mmCIF file of C-alpha atoms and ligand atoms in Angstrom:
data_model
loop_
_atom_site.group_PDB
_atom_site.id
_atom_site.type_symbol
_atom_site.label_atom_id
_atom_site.label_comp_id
_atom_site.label_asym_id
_atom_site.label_seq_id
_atom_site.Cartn_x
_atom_site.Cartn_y
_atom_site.Cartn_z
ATOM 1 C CA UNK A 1 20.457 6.811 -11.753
ATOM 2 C CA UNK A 2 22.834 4.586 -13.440
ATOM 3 C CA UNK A 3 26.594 6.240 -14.293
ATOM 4 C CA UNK A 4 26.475 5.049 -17.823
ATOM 5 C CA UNK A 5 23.068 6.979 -18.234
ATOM 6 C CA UNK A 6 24.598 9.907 -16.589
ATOM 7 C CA UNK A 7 27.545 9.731 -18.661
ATOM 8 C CA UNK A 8 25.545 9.441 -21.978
ATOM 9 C CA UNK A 9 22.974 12.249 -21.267
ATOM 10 C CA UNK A 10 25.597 14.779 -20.768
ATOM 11 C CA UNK A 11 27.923 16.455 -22.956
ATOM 12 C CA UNK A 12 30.556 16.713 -20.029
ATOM 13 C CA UNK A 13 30.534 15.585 -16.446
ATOM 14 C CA UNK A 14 32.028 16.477 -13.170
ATOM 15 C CA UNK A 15 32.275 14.231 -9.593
ATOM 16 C CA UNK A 16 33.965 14.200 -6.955
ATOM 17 C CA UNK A 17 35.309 11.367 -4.303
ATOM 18 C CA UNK A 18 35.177 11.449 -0.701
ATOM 19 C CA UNK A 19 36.079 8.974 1.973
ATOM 20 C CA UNK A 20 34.705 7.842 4.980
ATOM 21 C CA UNK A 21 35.516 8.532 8.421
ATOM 22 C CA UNK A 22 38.257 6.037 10.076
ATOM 23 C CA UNK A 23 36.918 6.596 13.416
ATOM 24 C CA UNK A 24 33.250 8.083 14.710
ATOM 25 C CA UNK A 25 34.675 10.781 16.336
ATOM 26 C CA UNK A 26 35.016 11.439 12.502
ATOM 27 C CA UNK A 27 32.076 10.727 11.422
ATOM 28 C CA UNK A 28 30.708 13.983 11.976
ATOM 29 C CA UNK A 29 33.218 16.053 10.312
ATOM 30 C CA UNK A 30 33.202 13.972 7.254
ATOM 31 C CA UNK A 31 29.524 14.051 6.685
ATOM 32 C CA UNK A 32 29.481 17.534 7.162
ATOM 33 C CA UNK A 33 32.666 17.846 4.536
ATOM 34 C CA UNK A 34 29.762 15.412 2.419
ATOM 35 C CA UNK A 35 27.241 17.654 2.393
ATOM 36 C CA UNK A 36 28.974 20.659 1.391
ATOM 37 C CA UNK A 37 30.208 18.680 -1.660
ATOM 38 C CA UNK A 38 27.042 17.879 -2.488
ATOM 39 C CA UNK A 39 26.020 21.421 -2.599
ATOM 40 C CA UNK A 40 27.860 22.181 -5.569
ATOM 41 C CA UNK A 41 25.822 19.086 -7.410
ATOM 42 C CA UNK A 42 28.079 17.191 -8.975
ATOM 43 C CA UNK A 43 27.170 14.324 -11.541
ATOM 44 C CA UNK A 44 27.741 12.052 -8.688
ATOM 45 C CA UNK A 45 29.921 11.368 -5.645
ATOM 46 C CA UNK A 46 32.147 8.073 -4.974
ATOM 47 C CA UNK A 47 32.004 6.889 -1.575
ATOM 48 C CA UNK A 48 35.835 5.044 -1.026
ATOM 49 C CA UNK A 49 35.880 1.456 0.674
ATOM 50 C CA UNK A 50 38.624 1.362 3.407
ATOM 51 C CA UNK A 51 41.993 -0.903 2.639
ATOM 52 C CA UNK A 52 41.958 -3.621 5.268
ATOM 53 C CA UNK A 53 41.935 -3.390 8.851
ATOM 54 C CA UNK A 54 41.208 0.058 7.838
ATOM 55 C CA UNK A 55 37.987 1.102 10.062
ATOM 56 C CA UNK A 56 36.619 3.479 7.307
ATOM 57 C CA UNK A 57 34.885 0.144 5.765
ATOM 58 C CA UNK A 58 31.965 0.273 7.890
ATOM 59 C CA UNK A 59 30.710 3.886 7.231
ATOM 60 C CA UNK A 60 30.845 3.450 3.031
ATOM 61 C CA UNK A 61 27.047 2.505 2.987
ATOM 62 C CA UNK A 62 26.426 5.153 5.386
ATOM 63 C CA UNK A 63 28.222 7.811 3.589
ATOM 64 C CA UNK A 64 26.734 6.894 0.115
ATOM 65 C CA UNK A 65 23.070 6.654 2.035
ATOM 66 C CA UNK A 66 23.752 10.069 3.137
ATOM 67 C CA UNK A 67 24.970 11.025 -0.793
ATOM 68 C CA UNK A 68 21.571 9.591 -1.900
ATOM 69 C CA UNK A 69 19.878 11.641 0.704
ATOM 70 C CA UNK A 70 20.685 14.846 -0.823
ATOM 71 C CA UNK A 71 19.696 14.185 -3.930
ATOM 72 C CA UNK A 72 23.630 12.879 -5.480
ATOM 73 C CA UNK A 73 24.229 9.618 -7.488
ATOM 74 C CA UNK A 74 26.106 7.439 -5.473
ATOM 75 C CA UNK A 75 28.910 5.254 -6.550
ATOM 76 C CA UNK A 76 30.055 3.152 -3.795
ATOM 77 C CA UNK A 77 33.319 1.531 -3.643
ATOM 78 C CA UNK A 78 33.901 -2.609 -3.107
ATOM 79 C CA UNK A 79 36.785 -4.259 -2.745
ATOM 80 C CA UNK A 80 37.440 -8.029 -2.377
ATOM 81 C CA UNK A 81 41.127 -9.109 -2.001
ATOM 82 C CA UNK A 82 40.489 -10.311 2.095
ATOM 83 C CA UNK A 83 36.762 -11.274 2.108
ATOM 84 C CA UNK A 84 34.959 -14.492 1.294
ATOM 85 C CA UNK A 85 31.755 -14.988 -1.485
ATOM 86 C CA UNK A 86 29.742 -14.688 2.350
ATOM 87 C CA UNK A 87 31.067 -11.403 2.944
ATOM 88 C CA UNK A 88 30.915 -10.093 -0.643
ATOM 89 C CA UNK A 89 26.942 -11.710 -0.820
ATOM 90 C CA UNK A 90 25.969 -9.454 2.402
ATOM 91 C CA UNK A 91 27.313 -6.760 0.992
ATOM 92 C CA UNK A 92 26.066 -7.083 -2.346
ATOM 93 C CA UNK A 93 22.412 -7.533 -0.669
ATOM 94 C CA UNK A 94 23.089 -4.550 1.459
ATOM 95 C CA UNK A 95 23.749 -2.411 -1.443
ATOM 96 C CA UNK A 96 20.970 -3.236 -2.847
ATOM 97 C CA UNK A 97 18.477 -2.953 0.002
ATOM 98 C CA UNK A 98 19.411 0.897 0.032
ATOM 99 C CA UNK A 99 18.966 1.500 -3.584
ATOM 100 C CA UNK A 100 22.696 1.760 -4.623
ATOM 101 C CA UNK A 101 23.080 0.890 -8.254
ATOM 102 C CA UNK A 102 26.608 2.103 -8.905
ATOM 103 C CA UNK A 103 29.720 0.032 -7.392
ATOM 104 C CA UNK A 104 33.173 0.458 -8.563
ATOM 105 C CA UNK A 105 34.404 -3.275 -7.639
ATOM 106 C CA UNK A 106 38.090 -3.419 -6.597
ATOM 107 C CA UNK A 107 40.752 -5.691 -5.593
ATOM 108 C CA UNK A 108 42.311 -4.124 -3.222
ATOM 109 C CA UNK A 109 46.266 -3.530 -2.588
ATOM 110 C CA UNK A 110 47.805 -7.209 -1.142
ATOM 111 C CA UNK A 111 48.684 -6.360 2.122
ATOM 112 C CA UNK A 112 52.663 -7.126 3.136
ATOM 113 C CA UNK A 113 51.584 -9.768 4.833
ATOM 114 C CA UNK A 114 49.342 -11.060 2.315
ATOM 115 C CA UNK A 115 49.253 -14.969 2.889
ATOM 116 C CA UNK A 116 47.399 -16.245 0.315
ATOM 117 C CA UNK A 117 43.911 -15.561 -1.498
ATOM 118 C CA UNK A 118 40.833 -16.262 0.203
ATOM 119 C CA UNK A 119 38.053 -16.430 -2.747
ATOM 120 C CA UNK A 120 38.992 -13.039 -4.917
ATOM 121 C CA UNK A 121 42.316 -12.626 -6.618
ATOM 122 C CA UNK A 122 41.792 -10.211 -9.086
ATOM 123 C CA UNK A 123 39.206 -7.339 -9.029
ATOM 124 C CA UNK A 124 37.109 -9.018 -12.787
ATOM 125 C CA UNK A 125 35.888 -11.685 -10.286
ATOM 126 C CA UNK A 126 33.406 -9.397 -8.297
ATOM 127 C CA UNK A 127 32.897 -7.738 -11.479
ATOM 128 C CA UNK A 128 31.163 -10.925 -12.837
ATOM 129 C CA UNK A 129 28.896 -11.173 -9.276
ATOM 130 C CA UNK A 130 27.850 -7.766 -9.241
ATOM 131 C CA UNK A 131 26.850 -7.775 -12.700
ATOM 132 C CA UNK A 132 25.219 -10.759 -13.080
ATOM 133 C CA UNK A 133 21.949 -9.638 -12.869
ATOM 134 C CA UNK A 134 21.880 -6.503 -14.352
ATOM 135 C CA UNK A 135 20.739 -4.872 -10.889
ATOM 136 C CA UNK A 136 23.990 -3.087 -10.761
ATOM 137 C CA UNK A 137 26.030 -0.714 -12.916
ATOM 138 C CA UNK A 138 29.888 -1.800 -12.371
ATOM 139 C CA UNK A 139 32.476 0.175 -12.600
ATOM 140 C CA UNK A 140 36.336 -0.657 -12.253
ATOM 141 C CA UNK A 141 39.887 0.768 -11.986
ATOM 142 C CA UNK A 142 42.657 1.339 -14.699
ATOM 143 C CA UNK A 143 45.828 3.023 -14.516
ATOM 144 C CA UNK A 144 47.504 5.517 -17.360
ATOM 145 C CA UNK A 145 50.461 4.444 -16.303
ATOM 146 C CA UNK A 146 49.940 0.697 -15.746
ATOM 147 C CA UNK A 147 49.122 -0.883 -12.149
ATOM 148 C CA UNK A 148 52.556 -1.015 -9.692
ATOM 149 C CA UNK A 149 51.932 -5.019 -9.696
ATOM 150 C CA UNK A 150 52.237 -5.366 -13.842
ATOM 151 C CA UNK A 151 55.308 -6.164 -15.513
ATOM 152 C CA UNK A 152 53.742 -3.675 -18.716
ATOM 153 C CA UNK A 153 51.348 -1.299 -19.661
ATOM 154 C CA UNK A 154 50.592 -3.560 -22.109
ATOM 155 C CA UNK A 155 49.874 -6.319 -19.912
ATOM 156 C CA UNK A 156 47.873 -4.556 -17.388
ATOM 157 C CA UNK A 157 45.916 -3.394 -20.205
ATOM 158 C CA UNK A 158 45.549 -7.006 -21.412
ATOM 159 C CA UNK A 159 44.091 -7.580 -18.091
ATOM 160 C CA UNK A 160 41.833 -4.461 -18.012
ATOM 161 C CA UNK A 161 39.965 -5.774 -21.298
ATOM 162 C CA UNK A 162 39.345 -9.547 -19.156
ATOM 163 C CA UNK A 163 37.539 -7.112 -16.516
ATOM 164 C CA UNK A 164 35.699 -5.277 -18.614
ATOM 165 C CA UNK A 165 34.726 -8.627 -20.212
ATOM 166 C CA UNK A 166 33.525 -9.920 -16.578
ATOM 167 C CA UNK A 167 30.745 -6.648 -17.123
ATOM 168 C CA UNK A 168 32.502 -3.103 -15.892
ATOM 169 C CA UNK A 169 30.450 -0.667 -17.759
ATOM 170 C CA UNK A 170 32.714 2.039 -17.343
ATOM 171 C CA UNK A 171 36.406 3.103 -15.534
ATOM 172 C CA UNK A 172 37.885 5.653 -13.634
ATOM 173 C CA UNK A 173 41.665 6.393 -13.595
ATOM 174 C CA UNK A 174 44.166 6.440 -11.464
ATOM 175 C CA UNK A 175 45.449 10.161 -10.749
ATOM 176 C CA UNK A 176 47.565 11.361 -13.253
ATOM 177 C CA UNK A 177 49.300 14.471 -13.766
ATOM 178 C CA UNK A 178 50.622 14.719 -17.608
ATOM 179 C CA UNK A 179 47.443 14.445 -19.369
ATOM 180 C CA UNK A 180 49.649 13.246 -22.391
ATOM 181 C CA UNK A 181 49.765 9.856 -20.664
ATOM 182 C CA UNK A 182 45.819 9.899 -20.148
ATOM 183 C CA UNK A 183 45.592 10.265 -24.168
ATOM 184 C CA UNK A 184 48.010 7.594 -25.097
ATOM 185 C CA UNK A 185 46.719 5.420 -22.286
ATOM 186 C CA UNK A 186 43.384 6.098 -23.751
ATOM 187 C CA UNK A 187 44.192 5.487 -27.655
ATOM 188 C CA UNK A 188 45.593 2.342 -26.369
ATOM 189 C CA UNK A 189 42.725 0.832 -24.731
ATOM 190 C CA UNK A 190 40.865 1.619 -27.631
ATOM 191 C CA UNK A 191 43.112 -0.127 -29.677
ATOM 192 C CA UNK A 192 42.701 -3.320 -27.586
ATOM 193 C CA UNK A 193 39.426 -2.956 -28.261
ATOM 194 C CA UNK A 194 38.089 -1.359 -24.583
ATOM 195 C CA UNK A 195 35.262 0.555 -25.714
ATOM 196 C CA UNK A 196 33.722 1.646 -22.034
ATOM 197 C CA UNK A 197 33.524 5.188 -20.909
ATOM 198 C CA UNK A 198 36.794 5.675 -18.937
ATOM 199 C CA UNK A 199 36.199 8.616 -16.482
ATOM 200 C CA UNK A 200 39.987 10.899 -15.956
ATOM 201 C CA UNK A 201 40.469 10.990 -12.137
ATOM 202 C CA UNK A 202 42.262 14.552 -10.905
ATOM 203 C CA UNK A 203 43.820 15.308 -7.896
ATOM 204 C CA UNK A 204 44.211 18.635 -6.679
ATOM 205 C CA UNK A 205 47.566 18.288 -4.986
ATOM 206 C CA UNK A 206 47.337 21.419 -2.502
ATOM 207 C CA UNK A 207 50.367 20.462 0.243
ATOM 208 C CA UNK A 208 53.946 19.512 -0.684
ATOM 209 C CA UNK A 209 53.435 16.232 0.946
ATOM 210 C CA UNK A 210 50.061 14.937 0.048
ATOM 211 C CA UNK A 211 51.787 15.031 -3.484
ATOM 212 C CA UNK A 212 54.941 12.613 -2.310
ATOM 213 C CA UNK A 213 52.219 10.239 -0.502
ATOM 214 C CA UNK A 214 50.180 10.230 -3.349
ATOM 215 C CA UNK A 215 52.872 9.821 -6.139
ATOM 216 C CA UNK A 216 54.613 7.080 -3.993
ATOM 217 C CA UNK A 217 51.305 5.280 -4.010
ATOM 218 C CA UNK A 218 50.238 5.842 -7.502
ATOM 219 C CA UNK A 219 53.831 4.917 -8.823
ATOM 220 C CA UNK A 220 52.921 7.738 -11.266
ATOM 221 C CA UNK A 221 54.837 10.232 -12.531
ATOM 222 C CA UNK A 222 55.506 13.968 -11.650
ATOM 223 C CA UNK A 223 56.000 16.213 -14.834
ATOM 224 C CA UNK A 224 58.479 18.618 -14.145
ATOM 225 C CA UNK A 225 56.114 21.593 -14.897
ATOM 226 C CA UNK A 226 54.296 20.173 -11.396
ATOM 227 C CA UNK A 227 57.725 19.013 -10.037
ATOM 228 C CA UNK A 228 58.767 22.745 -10.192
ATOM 229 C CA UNK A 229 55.398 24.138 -8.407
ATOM 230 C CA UNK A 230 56.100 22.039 -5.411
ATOM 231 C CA UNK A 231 59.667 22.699 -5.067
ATOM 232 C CA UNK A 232 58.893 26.750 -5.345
ATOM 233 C CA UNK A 233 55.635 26.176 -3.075
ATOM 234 C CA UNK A 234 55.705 23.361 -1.407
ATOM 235 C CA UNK A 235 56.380 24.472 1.677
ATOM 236 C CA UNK A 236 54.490 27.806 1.967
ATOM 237 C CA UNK A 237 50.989 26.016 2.437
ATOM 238 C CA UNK A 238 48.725 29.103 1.080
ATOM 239 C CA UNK A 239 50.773 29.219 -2.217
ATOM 240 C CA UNK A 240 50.803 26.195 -2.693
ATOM 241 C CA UNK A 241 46.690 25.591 -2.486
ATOM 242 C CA UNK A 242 46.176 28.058 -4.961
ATOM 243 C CA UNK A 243 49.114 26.324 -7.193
ATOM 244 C CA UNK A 244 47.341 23.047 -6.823
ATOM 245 C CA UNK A 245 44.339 23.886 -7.369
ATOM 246 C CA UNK A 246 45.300 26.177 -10.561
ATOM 247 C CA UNK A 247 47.133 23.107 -11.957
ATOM 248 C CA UNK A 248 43.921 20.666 -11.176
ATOM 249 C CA UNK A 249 41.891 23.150 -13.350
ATOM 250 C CA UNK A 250 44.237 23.472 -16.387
ATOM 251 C CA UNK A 251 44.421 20.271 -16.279
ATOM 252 C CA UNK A 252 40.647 19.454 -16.092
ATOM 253 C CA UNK A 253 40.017 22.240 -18.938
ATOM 254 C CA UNK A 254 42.521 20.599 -21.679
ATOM 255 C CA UNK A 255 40.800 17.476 -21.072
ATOM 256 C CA UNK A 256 37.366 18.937 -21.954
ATOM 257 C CA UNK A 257 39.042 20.919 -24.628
ATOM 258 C CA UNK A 258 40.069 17.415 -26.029
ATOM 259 C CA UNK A 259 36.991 15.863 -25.972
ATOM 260 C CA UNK A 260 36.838 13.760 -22.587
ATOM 261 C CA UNK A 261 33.761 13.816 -21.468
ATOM 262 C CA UNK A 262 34.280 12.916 -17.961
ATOM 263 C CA UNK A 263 36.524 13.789 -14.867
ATOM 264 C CA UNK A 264 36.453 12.758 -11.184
ATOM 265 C CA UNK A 265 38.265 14.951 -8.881
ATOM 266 C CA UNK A 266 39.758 13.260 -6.365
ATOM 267 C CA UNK A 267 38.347 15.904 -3.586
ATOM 268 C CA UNK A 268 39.588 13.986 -0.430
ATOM 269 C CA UNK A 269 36.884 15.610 1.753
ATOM 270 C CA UNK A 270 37.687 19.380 1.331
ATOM 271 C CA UNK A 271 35.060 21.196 0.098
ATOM 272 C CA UNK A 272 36.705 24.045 -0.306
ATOM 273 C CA UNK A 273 39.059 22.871 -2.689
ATOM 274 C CA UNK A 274 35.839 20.871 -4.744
ATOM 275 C CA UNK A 275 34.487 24.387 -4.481
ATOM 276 C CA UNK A 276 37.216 26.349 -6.094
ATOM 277 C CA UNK A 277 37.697 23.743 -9.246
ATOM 278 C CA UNK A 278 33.984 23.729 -9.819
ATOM 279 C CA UNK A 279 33.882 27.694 -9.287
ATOM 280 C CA UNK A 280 36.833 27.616 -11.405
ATOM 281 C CA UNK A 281 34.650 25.082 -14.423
ATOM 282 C CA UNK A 282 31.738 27.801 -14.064
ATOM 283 C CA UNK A 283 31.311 28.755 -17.598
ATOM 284 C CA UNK A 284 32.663 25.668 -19.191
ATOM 285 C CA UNK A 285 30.498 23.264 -17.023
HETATM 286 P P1 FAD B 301 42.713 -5.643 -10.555
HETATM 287 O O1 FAD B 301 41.899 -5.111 -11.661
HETATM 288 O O2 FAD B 301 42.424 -7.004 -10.069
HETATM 289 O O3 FAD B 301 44.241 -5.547 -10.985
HETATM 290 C C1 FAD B 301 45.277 -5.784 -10.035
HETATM 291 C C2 FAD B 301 46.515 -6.324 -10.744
HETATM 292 O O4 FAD B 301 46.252 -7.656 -11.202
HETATM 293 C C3 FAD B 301 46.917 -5.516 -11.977
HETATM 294 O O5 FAD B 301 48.317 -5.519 -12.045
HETATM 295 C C4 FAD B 301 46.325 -6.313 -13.123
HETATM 296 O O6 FAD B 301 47.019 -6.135 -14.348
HETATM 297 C C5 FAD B 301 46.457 -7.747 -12.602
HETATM 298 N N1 FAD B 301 45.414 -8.643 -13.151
HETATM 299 C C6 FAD B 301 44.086 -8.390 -13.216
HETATM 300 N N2 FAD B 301 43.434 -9.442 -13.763
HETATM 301 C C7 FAD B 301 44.383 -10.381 -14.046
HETATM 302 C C8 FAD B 301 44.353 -11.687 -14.617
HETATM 303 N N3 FAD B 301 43.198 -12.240 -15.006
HETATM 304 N N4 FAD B 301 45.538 -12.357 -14.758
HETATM 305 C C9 FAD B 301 46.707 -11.802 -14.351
HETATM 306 N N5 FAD B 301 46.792 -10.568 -13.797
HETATM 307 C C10 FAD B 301 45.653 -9.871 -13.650
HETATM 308 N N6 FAD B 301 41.488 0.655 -2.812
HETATM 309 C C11 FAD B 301 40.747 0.477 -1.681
HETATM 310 O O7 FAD B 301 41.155 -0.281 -0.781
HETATM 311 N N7 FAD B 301 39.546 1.126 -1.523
HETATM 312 C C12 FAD B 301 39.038 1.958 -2.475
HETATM 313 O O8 FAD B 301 37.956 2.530 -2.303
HETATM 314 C C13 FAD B 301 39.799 2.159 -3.671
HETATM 315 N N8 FAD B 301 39.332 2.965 -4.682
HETATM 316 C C14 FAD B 301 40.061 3.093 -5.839
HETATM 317 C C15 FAD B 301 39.541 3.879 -6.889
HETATM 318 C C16 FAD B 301 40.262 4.045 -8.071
HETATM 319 C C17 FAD B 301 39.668 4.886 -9.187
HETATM 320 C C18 FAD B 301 41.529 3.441 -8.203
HETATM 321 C C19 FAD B 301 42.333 3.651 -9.478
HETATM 322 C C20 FAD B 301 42.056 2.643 -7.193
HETATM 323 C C21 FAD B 301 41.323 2.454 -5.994
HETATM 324 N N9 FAD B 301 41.796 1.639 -4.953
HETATM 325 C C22 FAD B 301 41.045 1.468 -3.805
HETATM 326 C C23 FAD B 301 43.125 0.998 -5.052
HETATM 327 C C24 FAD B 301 43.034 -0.440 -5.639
HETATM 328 O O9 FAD B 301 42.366 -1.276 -4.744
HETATM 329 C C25 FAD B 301 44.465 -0.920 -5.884
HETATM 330 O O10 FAD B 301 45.078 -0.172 -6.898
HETATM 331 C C26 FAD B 301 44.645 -2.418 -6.116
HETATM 332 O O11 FAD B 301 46.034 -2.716 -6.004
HETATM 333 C C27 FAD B 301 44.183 -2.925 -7.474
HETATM 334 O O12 FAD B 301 42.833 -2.933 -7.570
HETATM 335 P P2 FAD B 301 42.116 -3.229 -8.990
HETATM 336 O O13 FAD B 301 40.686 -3.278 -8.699
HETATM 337 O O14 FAD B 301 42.614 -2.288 -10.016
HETATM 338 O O15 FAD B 301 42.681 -4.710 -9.274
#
């Protein structure tokens, strides 16, 4: 099923990410950390694409064929920054040999050593090829708090409205944690006129230093409500689970409570943790 019918014949929805395995003595583990997600039945699962040289990249079909397999939407993850229209066209025909029909199309981060673009420089240009013929539905990034490489919100939000141009039917956020900047980030696209669904991505933050890599990737910012939880619990690993996960909830409940239809929890293939949030969303999901 298509996202954007999901979305639409729902009142509220709930998915979850996980990523593939970076080696096969992985693989395993991670589909077994797949199928326990799956179990709870969320609206649908995204399958990540591994940053270059990054060995996860060859197990994203897999993954999402194994997703499909027990009975969860699939939204498989693309990116294009170091591949050629050749590499892009096999995978496009790949996808579509196994029956996806969700991709969230990406750039990709520029690597340090970036030097120079092959045929992708921006993420709106495999938008346009994997929506061209309707096969697909094609999803893209945004960022609350404006992507690291843009001078402005503003600007990157300029730039979001070109991509959703190119045929994104619908976005997912970055992780945020001060659901104050999800609303003003959200009044603003509407206000430049980005009408899409745009789904709130969540991250349960459940060790001290998980939330410093994922904060220094982000470039978001830590409200000092969260700031305090992880300097009181940070290091006691139990505490600071259930702390995480608490704060994950609250925030996924004011976001219903306001009217956002959708959230993706950024589950990072621990079921336990997707467990406890949806356990958590019983009665209100
Ligand atoms: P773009 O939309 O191309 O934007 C990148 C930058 O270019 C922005 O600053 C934007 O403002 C600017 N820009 C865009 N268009 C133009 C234009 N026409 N003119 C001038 N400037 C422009 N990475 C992975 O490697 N694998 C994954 O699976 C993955 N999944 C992700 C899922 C989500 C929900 C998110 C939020 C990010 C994910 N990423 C993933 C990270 C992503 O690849 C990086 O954040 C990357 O740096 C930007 O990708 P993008 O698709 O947002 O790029």
């Amino acid at each position: 099923m298509k996202i954007t019918d999901i979305l639409q014949s729902k009142p509220a929805t709930l998915s979850f990410e996980v990523f593939p395995p970076k080696t096969d003595m992985k693989y395993e583990e991670v589909m077994g950390a797949v199928a326990k997600i799956a179990t709870l039945k969320p609206d649908f699962m995204s399958v990540t694409y591994g940053a270059m040289g990054n060995g996860a990249r060859k197990y994203t079909l897999a993954v999402a064929k194994e997703v499909m397999s027990l009975g969860v939407t699939p939204l498989a993850h693309l990116t294009c920054i170091d591949s050629d229209k050749e590499d892009v066209e096999t995978k496009i025909e790949a996808f579509r040999e196994m029956g996806i029909e969700n991709v969230l199309a990406l750039r990709g981060d520029i690597p340090p050593d970036h030097e120079g673009f092959r045929d992708y420089r921006y993420a709106s240009e495999l938008v346009e090829e994997l929506s061209r013929d309707g096969h697909f539905c094609v999803g893209g990034a945004c960022y609350p708090e404006g992507h690291p490489d843009s001078p402005t919100l503003f600007s990157d939000i300029d730039n979001l409205k070109k991509k959703v141009d190119a045929g994104c039917s619908f976005l997912t956020t970055q992780m945020f944690f001060d659901n104050d900047i999800f609303y003003s980030f959200l009044s603003k696209c509407r206000d430049s006129h980005i009408y899409v669904p745009i789904i709130a991505g969540i991250m349960p933050v459940t060790n001290g230093s998980q939330v410093k890599r994922s904060v220094a990737l982000s470039g978001g910012i830590l409200p000092s409500k969260f700031r305090r939880i992880i300097d009181r619990f940070g290091s006691d690993p139990v505490a600071m689970r259930q702390a995480g996960i608490a704060y994950a909830t609250d925030q996924i409940i004011d976001l219903y409570a306001n009217g956002i239809k959708a959230v993706h929890v950024y589950s990072m293939n621990k079921p336990d943790v997707a467990e406890a949030i949806r356990s958590n969303l019983s009665g209100i999901i």
